[in-house]
mmCIF file of C-alpha atoms in Angstrom:
data_model
loop_
_atom_site.group_PDB
_atom_site.id
_atom_site.type_symbol
_atom_site.label_atom_id
_atom_site.label_comp_id
_atom_site.label_asym_id
_atom_site.label_seq_id
_atom_site.Cartn_x
_atom_site.Cartn_y
_atom_site.Cartn_z
ATOM 1 C CA MET A 1 -80.263 138.563 -2.305
ATOM 2 C CA ALA A 2 -77.275 136.850 -3.894
ATOM 3 C CA PHE A 3 -75.012 139.642 -2.649
ATOM 4 C CA LEU A 4 -76.464 139.331 0.868
ATOM 5 C CA LEU A 5 -75.949 135.547 0.812
ATOM 6 C CA ALA A 6 -72.371 136.052 -0.330
ATOM 7 C CA ILE A 7 -71.766 138.436 2.570
ATOM 8 C CA ILE A 8 -73.310 136.031 5.071
ATOM 9 C CA THR A 9 -71.287 133.129 3.655
ATOM 10 C CA SER A 10 -68.127 135.218 3.813
ATOM 11 C CA LEU A 11 -68.789 136.134 7.431
ATOM 12 C CA ILE A 12 -69.421 132.501 8.377
ATOM 13 C CA LEU A 13 -66.231 131.340 6.655
ATOM 14 C CA SER A 14 -64.291 134.166 8.251
ATOM 15 C CA SER A 15 -65.645 133.173 11.662
ATOM 16 C CA CYS A 16 -64.671 129.546 11.087
ATOM 17 C CA GLU A 17 -61.209 130.520 9.950
ATOM 18 C CA ASN A 18 -60.674 132.758 12.973
ATOM 19 C CA LYS A 19 -61.865 130.020 15.294
ATOM 20 C CA ALA A 20 -59.582 127.498 13.622
ATOM 21 C CA LEU A 21 -56.600 129.753 14.254
ATOM 22 C CA LYS A 22 -57.197 129.787 17.998
ATOM 23 C CA PHE A 23 -55.280 127.236 20.014
ATOM 24 C CA ALA A 24 -55.490 127.067 23.826
ATOM 25 C CA ASP A 25 -57.131 130.497 23.886
ATOM 26 C CA VAL A 26 -57.558 130.315 27.653
ATOM 27 C CA ASP A 27 -57.611 133.176 30.141
ATOM 28 C CA SER A 28 -58.657 133.683 33.757
ATOM 29 C CA THR A 29 -62.339 134.003 32.840
ATOM 30 C CA ARG A 30 -62.405 130.639 31.098
ATOM 31 C CA LEU A 31 -60.515 128.920 33.911
ATOM 32 C CA LEU A 32 -62.731 130.419 36.611
ATOM 33 C CA ASN A 33 -65.801 129.242 34.695
ATOM 34 C CA ALA A 34 -64.423 125.904 33.518
ATOM 35 C CA ALA A 35 -67.347 123.990 35.023
ATOM 36 C CA ALA A 36 -69.691 125.730 32.568
ATOM 37 C CA THR A 37 -67.939 124.089 29.583
ATOM 38 C CA PRO A 38 -67.826 120.397 30.512
ATOM 39 C CA GLU A 39 -67.094 119.451 26.893
ATOM 40 C CA GLU A 40 -63.620 120.825 27.569
ATOM 41 C CA TRP A 41 -61.068 120.015 30.273
ATOM 42 C CA LEU A 42 -59.116 123.209 30.791
ATOM 43 C CA THR A 43 -56.934 122.377 33.763
ATOM 44 C CA TYR A 44 -55.542 119.296 35.470
ATOM 45 C CA GLY A 45 -58.425 118.724 37.886
ATOM 46 C CA GLY A 46 -61.102 120.023 35.523
ATOM 47 C CA THR A 47 -61.648 123.202 37.534
ATOM 48 C CA TYR A 48 -59.539 125.327 39.869
ATOM 49 C CA ASP A 49 -60.880 123.441 42.904
ATOM 50 C CA GLU A 50 -59.929 120.165 41.172
ATOM 51 C CA GLN A 51 -63.101 118.258 42.020
ATOM 52 C CA ARG A 52 -62.756 116.337 38.723
ATOM 53 C CA HIS A 53 -66.533 116.348 38.290
ATOM 54 C CA SER A 54 -68.040 116.496 34.810
ATOM 55 C CA ARG A 55 -71.577 117.668 34.060
ATOM 56 C CA LEU A 56 -71.668 115.759 30.786
ATOM 57 C CA ASN A 57 -74.677 113.442 30.552
ATOM 58 C CA GLN A 58 -74.663 112.143 26.985
ATOM 59 C CA ILE A 59 -73.265 108.861 28.280
ATOM 60 C CA ASN A 60 -75.467 107.425 31.023
ATOM 61 C CA THR A 61 -76.776 104.162 32.454
ATOM 62 C CA THR A 62 -79.160 103.676 29.527
ATOM 63 C CA ASN A 63 -76.543 103.727 26.789
ATOM 64 C CA VAL A 64 -73.174 102.971 28.337
ATOM 65 C CA ASP A 65 -73.386 99.397 27.010
ATOM 66 C CA GLN A 66 -73.480 100.793 23.455
ATOM 67 C CA LEU A 67 -70.076 102.489 23.636
ATOM 68 C CA GLY A 68 -67.464 101.535 21.090
ATOM 69 C CA VAL A 69 -63.999 102.671 20.061
ATOM 70 C CA ALA A 70 -64.078 105.990 18.206
ATOM 71 C CA TRP A 71 -60.325 106.248 17.646
ATOM 72 C CA THR A 72 -57.029 105.136 19.132
ATOM 73 C CA TYR A 73 -53.602 106.750 19.256
ATOM 74 C CA ASP A 74 -50.287 105.097 20.052
ATOM 75 C CA LEU A 75 -48.225 107.095 22.574
ATOM 76 C CA ALA A 76 -45.232 105.011 21.497
ATOM 77 C CA THR A 77 -43.927 104.142 24.943
ATOM 78 C CA ALA A 78 -43.708 101.061 27.119
ATOM 79 C CA ARG A 79 -43.122 103.208 30.216
ATOM 80 C CA GLY A 80 -45.668 104.629 32.644
ATOM 81 C CA VAL A 81 -48.419 106.977 31.446
ATOM 82 C CA GLU A 82 -50.220 109.011 34.129
ATOM 83 C CA SER A 83 -51.348 112.042 32.148
ATOM 84 C CA THR A 84 -54.713 113.756 32.454
ATOM 85 C CA PRO A 85 -55.490 115.008 28.924
ATOM 86 C CA ILE A 86 -56.290 118.698 28.543
ATOM 87 C CA VAL A 87 -59.017 119.369 25.962
ATOM 88 C CA VAL A 88 -59.491 122.917 24.711
ATOM 89 C CA ASP A 89 -60.708 124.461 21.466
ATOM 90 C CA GLY A 90 -61.053 121.044 19.855
ATOM 91 C CA VAL A 91 -57.515 119.908 20.631
ATOM 92 C CA MET A 92 -56.361 117.311 23.149
ATOM 93 C CA TYR A 93 -52.945 117.785 24.755
ATOM 94 C CA VAL A 94 -51.635 114.669 26.475
ATOM 95 C CA THR A 95 -48.212 113.725 27.804
ATOM 96 C CA SER A 96 -46.403 110.410 27.859
ATOM 97 C CA ALA A 97 -43.207 109.098 29.453
ATOM 98 C CA TRP A 98 -40.095 111.293 29.392
ATOM 99 C CA SER A 99 -42.318 114.418 29.330
ATOM 100 C CA VAL A 100 -43.248 114.100 25.651
ATOM 101 C CA VAL A 101 -46.305 116.156 24.608
ATOM 102 C CA HIS A 102 -48.782 115.011 21.948
ATOM 103 C CA ALA A 103 -51.365 117.372 20.421
ATOM 104 C CA LEU A 104 -54.301 115.577 18.806
ATOM 105 C CA ASP A 105 -57.540 116.498 17.077
ATOM 106 C CA ALA A 106 -59.982 115.599 19.848
ATOM 107 C CA ARG A 107 -62.648 114.373 17.409
ATOM 108 C CA THR A 108 -60.540 112.171 15.178
ATOM 109 C CA GLY A 109 -57.345 111.450 17.096
ATOM 110 C CA THR A 110 -55.299 112.861 14.226
ATOM 111 C CA GLU A 111 -51.841 113.890 15.378
ATOM 112 C CA LEU A 112 -51.224 117.636 15.072
ATOM 113 C CA TRP A 113 -47.726 117.766 16.534
ATOM 114 C CA ILE A 114 -45.343 116.125 19.008
ATOM 115 C CA TYR A 115 -42.864 117.859 21.280
ATOM 116 C CA ASP A 116 -40.002 115.836 22.761
ATOM 117 C CA PRO A 117 -37.832 117.741 25.284
ATOM 118 C CA GLN A 118 -34.995 115.261 24.661
ATOM 119 C CA VAL A 119 -34.383 114.334 28.282
ATOM 120 C CA ASP A 120 -31.047 112.707 29.070
ATOM 121 C CA ARG A 121 -32.000 109.109 29.913
ATOM 122 C CA ALA A 122 -29.544 109.150 32.819
ATOM 123 C CA VAL A 123 -32.100 111.326 34.651
ATOM 124 C CA GLY A 124 -34.263 108.233 35.006
ATOM 125 C CA VAL A 125 -32.287 107.059 38.057
ATOM 126 C CA LYS A 126 -33.610 110.090 39.963
ATOM 127 C CA ALA A 127 -37.237 109.127 39.411
ATOM 128 C CA CYS A 128 -38.717 107.279 42.355
ATOM 129 C CA CYS A 129 -41.723 105.988 40.418
ATOM 130 C CA ASP A 130 -40.893 105.852 36.713
ATOM 131 C CA VAL A 131 -40.405 108.698 34.227
ATOM 132 C CA VAL A 132 -44.082 109.666 34.200
ATOM 133 C CA ASN A 133 -45.771 113.005 33.596
ATOM 134 C CA ARG A 134 -49.226 114.052 34.765
ATOM 135 C CA GLY A 135 -50.035 116.604 32.077
ATOM 136 C CA VAL A 136 -49.770 120.185 30.906
ATOM 137 C CA ALA A 137 -51.382 123.569 31.551
ATOM 138 C CA VAL A 138 -52.801 125.938 28.930
ATOM 139 C CA TRP A 139 -52.877 129.741 28.869
ATOM 140 C CA GLN A 140 -53.242 132.334 26.118
ATOM 141 C CA GLY A 141 -51.999 130.240 23.251
ATOM 142 C CA LYS A 142 -49.265 128.435 25.108
ATOM 143 C CA ILE A 143 -48.806 124.955 26.567
ATOM 144 C CA TYR A 144 -46.816 124.659 29.812
ATOM 145 C CA LEU A 145 -44.834 121.525 30.531
ATOM 146 C CA GLY A 146 -42.905 120.382 33.578
ATOM 147 C CA VAL A 147 -40.010 118.241 32.317
ATOM 148 C CA ILE A 148 -38.734 115.399 34.463
ATOM 149 C CA ASP A 149 -35.210 116.849 34.536
ATOM 150 C CA GLY A 150 -36.471 120.007 36.272
ATOM 151 C CA ARG A 151 -37.192 122.287 33.334
ATOM 152 C CA LEU A 152 -40.399 124.303 32.958
ATOM 153 C CA GLU A 153 -41.176 124.997 29.318
ATOM 154 C CA ALA A 154 -43.702 126.971 27.300
ATOM 155 C CA LEU A 155 -44.738 125.726 23.858
ATOM 156 C CA ASP A 156 -46.715 127.350 21.077
ATOM 157 C CA ALA A 157 -50.091 125.624 21.278
ATOM 158 C CA ALA A 158 -50.578 125.685 17.513
ATOM 159 C CA THR A 159 -47.217 124.280 16.465
ATOM 160 C CA GLY A 160 -45.537 122.725 19.507
ATOM 161 C CA GLU A 161 -42.492 124.941 19.020
ATOM 162 C CA LEU A 162 -40.534 125.926 22.127
ATOM 163 C CA VAL A 163 -41.234 129.500 23.285
ATOM 164 C CA TRP A 164 -39.158 129.585 26.461
ATOM 165 C CA SER A 165 -37.463 127.204 28.863
ATOM 166 C CA THR A 166 -36.172 127.682 32.402
ATOM 167 C CA ILE A 167 -34.498 125.378 34.911
ATOM 168 C CA THR A 168 -36.440 125.276 38.184
ATOM 169 C CA VAL A 169 -34.197 123.006 40.283
ATOM 170 C CA ASP A 170 -30.583 122.307 41.139
ATOM 171 C CA GLN A 171 -29.995 119.600 38.540
ATOM 172 C CA SER A 172 -27.012 118.238 40.455
ATOM 173 C CA LYS A 173 -29.475 116.952 43.064
ATOM 174 C CA PRO A 174 -32.094 114.202 42.664
ATOM 175 C CA TYR A 175 -34.999 116.523 41.856
ATOM 176 C CA THR A 176 -37.608 115.530 39.291
ATOM 177 C CA ILE A 177 -40.847 117.005 37.979
ATOM 178 C CA THR A 178 -43.725 114.648 37.250
ATOM 179 C CA GLY A 179 -46.642 116.916 38.204
ATOM 180 C CA ALA A 180 -48.721 119.110 35.938
ATOM 181 C CA PRO A 181 -48.237 122.880 36.072
ATOM 182 C CA ARG A 182 -51.162 125.130 36.968
ATOM 183 C CA VAL A 183 -51.722 128.690 35.760
ATOM 184 C CA VAL A 184 -53.174 131.231 38.196
ATOM 185 C CA LYS A 185 -53.436 134.958 37.487
ATOM 186 C CA GLY A 186 -50.821 134.838 34.756
ATOM 187 C CA ASN A 187 -48.305 132.818 36.761
ATOM 188 C CA VAL A 188 -47.310 129.203 36.122
ATOM 189 C CA LEU A 189 -47.113 127.203 39.349
ATOM 190 C CA ILE A 190 -44.751 124.240 39.476
ATOM 191 C CA GLY A 191 -43.369 122.068 42.263
ATOM 192 C CA ASN A 192 -41.018 119.101 42.173
ATOM 193 C CA GLY A 193 -40.388 115.611 43.502
ATOM 194 C CA GLY A 194 -37.453 113.715 44.941
ATOM 195 C CA ALA A 195 -37.973 113.732 48.707
ATOM 196 C CA GLU A 196 -37.305 109.995 48.813
ATOM 197 C CA LEU A 197 -33.782 110.637 47.566
ATOM 198 C CA GLY A 198 -32.907 113.710 49.613
ATOM 199 C CA VAL A 199 -33.939 117.191 48.446
ATOM 200 C CA ARG A 200 -35.610 120.290 49.899
ATOM 201 C CA GLY A 201 -39.118 121.003 48.633
ATOM 202 C CA TYR A 202 -40.658 124.221 47.341
ATOM 203 C CA LEU A 203 -43.367 125.662 45.113
ATOM 204 C CA SER A 204 -42.467 128.248 42.483
ATOM 205 C CA ALA A 205 -44.453 130.742 40.403
ATOM 206 C CA TYR A 206 -43.111 131.837 37.022
ATOM 207 C CA SER A 207 -44.381 134.497 34.658
ATOM 208 C CA ALA A 208 -46.452 132.802 31.961
ATOM 209 C CA ASP A 209 -45.225 135.256 29.337
ATOM 210 C CA GLN A 210 -41.477 135.237 29.904
ATOM 211 C CA GLY A 211 -40.721 132.372 32.286
ATOM 212 C CA GLU A 212 -39.235 134.640 34.952
ATOM 213 C CA LEU A 213 -39.386 133.588 38.606
ATOM 214 C CA VAL A 214 -42.063 135.613 40.439
ATOM 215 C CA TRP A 215 -41.970 133.961 43.863
ATOM 216 C CA ARG A 216 -40.823 130.786 45.618
ATOM 217 C CA PHE A 217 -42.108 129.213 48.820
ATOM 218 C CA TYR A 218 -39.835 126.714 50.582
ATOM 219 C CA THR A 219 -41.747 124.138 52.585
ATOM 220 C CA VAL A 220 -38.985 123.343 55.100
ATOM 221 C CA PRO A 221 -36.204 125.474 56.577
ATOM 222 C CA ASN A 222 -32.794 126.045 55.137
ATOM 223 C CA PRO A 223 -30.507 123.573 56.982
ATOM 224 C CA ASN A 224 -28.655 126.501 58.551
ATOM 225 C CA LYS A 225 -32.013 128.162 59.337
ATOM 226 C CA GLN A 226 -30.952 131.324 57.553
ATOM 227 C CA PRO A 227 -33.205 133.298 55.167
ATOM 228 C CA ASP A 228 -33.347 132.274 51.503
ATOM 229 C CA GLY A 229 -34.495 135.614 50.173
ATOM 230 C CA ALA A 230 -37.780 133.886 49.320
ATOM 231 C CA VAL A 231 -41.406 134.675 50.217
ATOM 232 C CA SER A 232 -41.326 131.820 52.731
ATOM 233 C CA ASP A 233 -38.658 133.496 54.906
ATOM 234 C CA ASP A 234 -41.057 135.019 57.438
ATOM 235 C CA ALA A 235 -43.195 131.881 57.810
ATOM 236 C CA LEU A 236 -40.161 129.689 58.331
ATOM 237 C CA ARG A 237 -38.561 132.102 60.796
ATOM 238 C CA GLU A 238 -41.747 132.517 62.839
ATOM 239 C CA ILE A 239 -43.151 128.983 62.574
ATOM 240 C CA GLY A 240 -41.089 126.439 60.680
ATOM 241 C CA ASN A 241 -37.619 126.830 62.180
ATOM 242 C CA LEU A 242 -38.947 126.248 65.682
ATOM 243 C CA THR A 243 -40.141 122.757 64.746
ATOM 244 C CA TRP A 244 -36.766 121.466 63.543
ATOM 245 C CA GLY A 245 -33.670 120.615 65.537
ATOM 246 C CA ASP A 246 -30.099 121.545 64.687
ATOM 247 C CA GLU A 247 -28.910 118.008 64.010
ATOM 248 C CA GLY A 248 -30.039 114.938 62.100
ATOM 249 C CA ALA A 249 -29.933 113.778 58.499
ATOM 250 C CA TRP A 250 -32.208 116.609 57.369
ATOM 251 C CA THR A 251 -29.310 119.041 57.626
ATOM 252 C CA THR A 252 -27.587 117.257 54.741
ATOM 253 C CA ASP A 253 -30.524 115.597 52.948
ATOM 254 C CA GLY A 254 -32.644 118.737 52.640
ATOM 255 C CA GLY A 255 -35.586 117.652 54.774
ATOM 256 C CA GLY A 256 -37.910 116.703 51.910
ATOM 257 C CA GLY A 257 -41.371 118.233 51.753
ATOM 258 C CA THR A 258 -41.676 118.330 47.987
ATOM 259 C CA VAL A 259 -44.782 119.708 46.270
ATOM 260 C CA TRP A 260 -44.995 117.089 43.573
ATOM 261 C CA ASP A 261 -48.689 117.692 42.765
ATOM 262 C CA SER A 262 -51.991 118.749 44.435
ATOM 263 C CA ILE A 263 -52.152 122.497 43.767
ATOM 264 C CA VAL A 264 -55.520 124.281 43.751
ATOM 265 C CA TYR A 265 -56.726 127.873 43.528
ATOM 266 C CA ASP A 266 -59.363 129.283 45.890
ATOM 267 C CA GLU A 267 -60.642 132.346 44.027
ATOM 268 C CA VAL A 268 -62.903 133.419 46.899
ATOM 269 C CA ASN A 269 -59.966 134.002 49.250
ATOM 270 C CA ASP A 270 -57.379 134.432 46.486
ATOM 271 C CA ASN A 271 -55.275 131.594 47.895
ATOM 272 C CA VAL A 272 -53.133 128.962 46.250
ATOM 273 C CA ILE A 273 -53.461 125.818 48.371
ATOM 274 C CA PHE A 274 -51.020 122.955 47.976
ATOM 275 C CA GLY A 275 -50.049 119.682 49.590
ATOM 276 C CA VAL A 276 -46.580 119.075 51.007
ATOM 277 C CA GLY A 277 -45.109 115.601 50.848
ATOM 278 C CA ASN A 278 -43.024 113.359 53.075
ATOM 279 C CA GLY A 279 -39.806 114.180 54.884
ATOM 280 C CA SER A 280 -36.305 113.158 53.937
ATOM 281 C CA PRO A 281 -35.332 110.709 55.282
ATOM 282 C CA TRP A 282 -38.740 109.197 56.026
ATOM 283 C CA ASN A 283 -37.691 107.974 59.478
ATOM 284 C CA ARG A 284 -38.187 111.000 61.740
ATOM 285 C CA ASP A 285 -35.761 109.612 64.325
ATOM 286 C CA VAL A 286 -33.036 109.674 61.706
ATOM 287 C CA ARG A 287 -34.265 112.864 60.083
ATOM 288 C CA ASP A 288 -34.413 115.051 63.189
ATOM 289 C CA SER A 289 -33.947 112.895 66.318
ATOM 290 C CA GLY A 290 -37.710 112.330 66.397
ATOM 291 C CA LYS A 291 -38.398 115.774 67.830
ATOM 292 C CA GLY A 292 -40.688 118.525 66.639
ATOM 293 C CA ASP A 293 -43.444 118.692 64.027
ATOM 294 C CA ASN A 294 -40.987 119.398 61.209
ATOM 295 C CA LEU A 295 -43.216 121.945 59.477
ATOM 296 C CA PHE A 296 -44.407 122.116 56.802
ATOM 297 C CA LEU A 297 -44.009 118.377 56.111
ATOM 298 C CA SER A 298 -47.196 116.405 55.407
ATOM 299 C CA SER A 299 -49.217 119.607 55.473
ATOM 300 C CA ILE A 300 -51.764 121.572 53.497
ATOM 301 C CA VAL A 301 -50.431 125.103 53.019
ATOM 302 C CA ALA A 302 -52.243 128.210 51.762
ATOM 303 C CA VAL A 303 -50.408 131.208 50.331
ATOM 304 C CA ASP A 304 -51.473 134.434 48.651
ATOM 305 C CA ALA A 305 -51.954 133.688 44.958
ATOM 306 C CA SER A 306 -50.186 136.841 43.768
ATOM 307 C CA THR A 307 -47.321 137.094 46.236
ATOM 308 C CA GLY A 308 -46.844 133.584 47.639
ATOM 309 C CA ILE A 309 -46.975 134.983 51.194
ATOM 310 C CA TYR A 310 -47.989 132.417 53.841
ATOM 311 C CA LYS A 311 -51.650 132.445 54.969
ATOM 312 C CA TRP A 312 -52.231 129.253 56.957
ATOM 313 C CA HIS A 313 -51.367 125.576 57.206
ATOM 314 C CA PHE A 314 -52.820 122.337 58.498
ATOM 315 C CA GLN A 315 -50.520 119.435 59.258
ATOM 316 C CA THR A 316 -52.085 116.025 58.810
#
């Protein structure tokens, strides 16, 4: 009996140790079924459809007046904080200003690690709305971070050490990243901001393992209306180019249309659906002589999740 108890105890301890070694152990199955584990928050909007609904019911109308502070943690910034914390495998990953990531024990608030991408403070002049960050994505032991200077980075979820880093924008232009990445089918999706200051928008997919560009979808035409060698070429040639003139400020300012957030995955139709922002300049008379719909500005666009090929759009 003592030997059996020792075996059982050993197995339990081994199980606990193995579980403790897992950080952000998230795959497609967990993300597709995120609603079934409301005690966790596995992606920016809670689930792939980003309804932000929680099934948790421990706190309700009968006991909400009994809530008190369990723990606090100082993010050590006086700048804007817009992050949605990701909670997975007992760890909370939250970002603060300047794209700094904090990993905390979700039960106690104990700091596990901090990652600071050391952003050049001069980048702050490119940010329309403060140097904020909306959060991270998690996938197979890694944390994915969009840095305000245009980098996309992968961190080791257990230690916060940098795994890979890639530049996703032309850093000579006023691009920024404040949105949270999303991971779909092993690809990290990331957009950018800066339409207010004059850039051309697009959504990119990078390999989660190596950080290599898989596909890119431009939301507005190249100013010379020539192909970019991107998956958006056909859609822009057949639809987008026809809705833009040949003159106006868009030819030098890029046209805008940044995908600064709002990216969802429709697993039924295998579509990535994203929102496209405002034009650059805002005034359409200045932007393009007030003519045409200027697609895909102010639109909802659906593309194939694996290839990025255009499926449909709806302009608001």
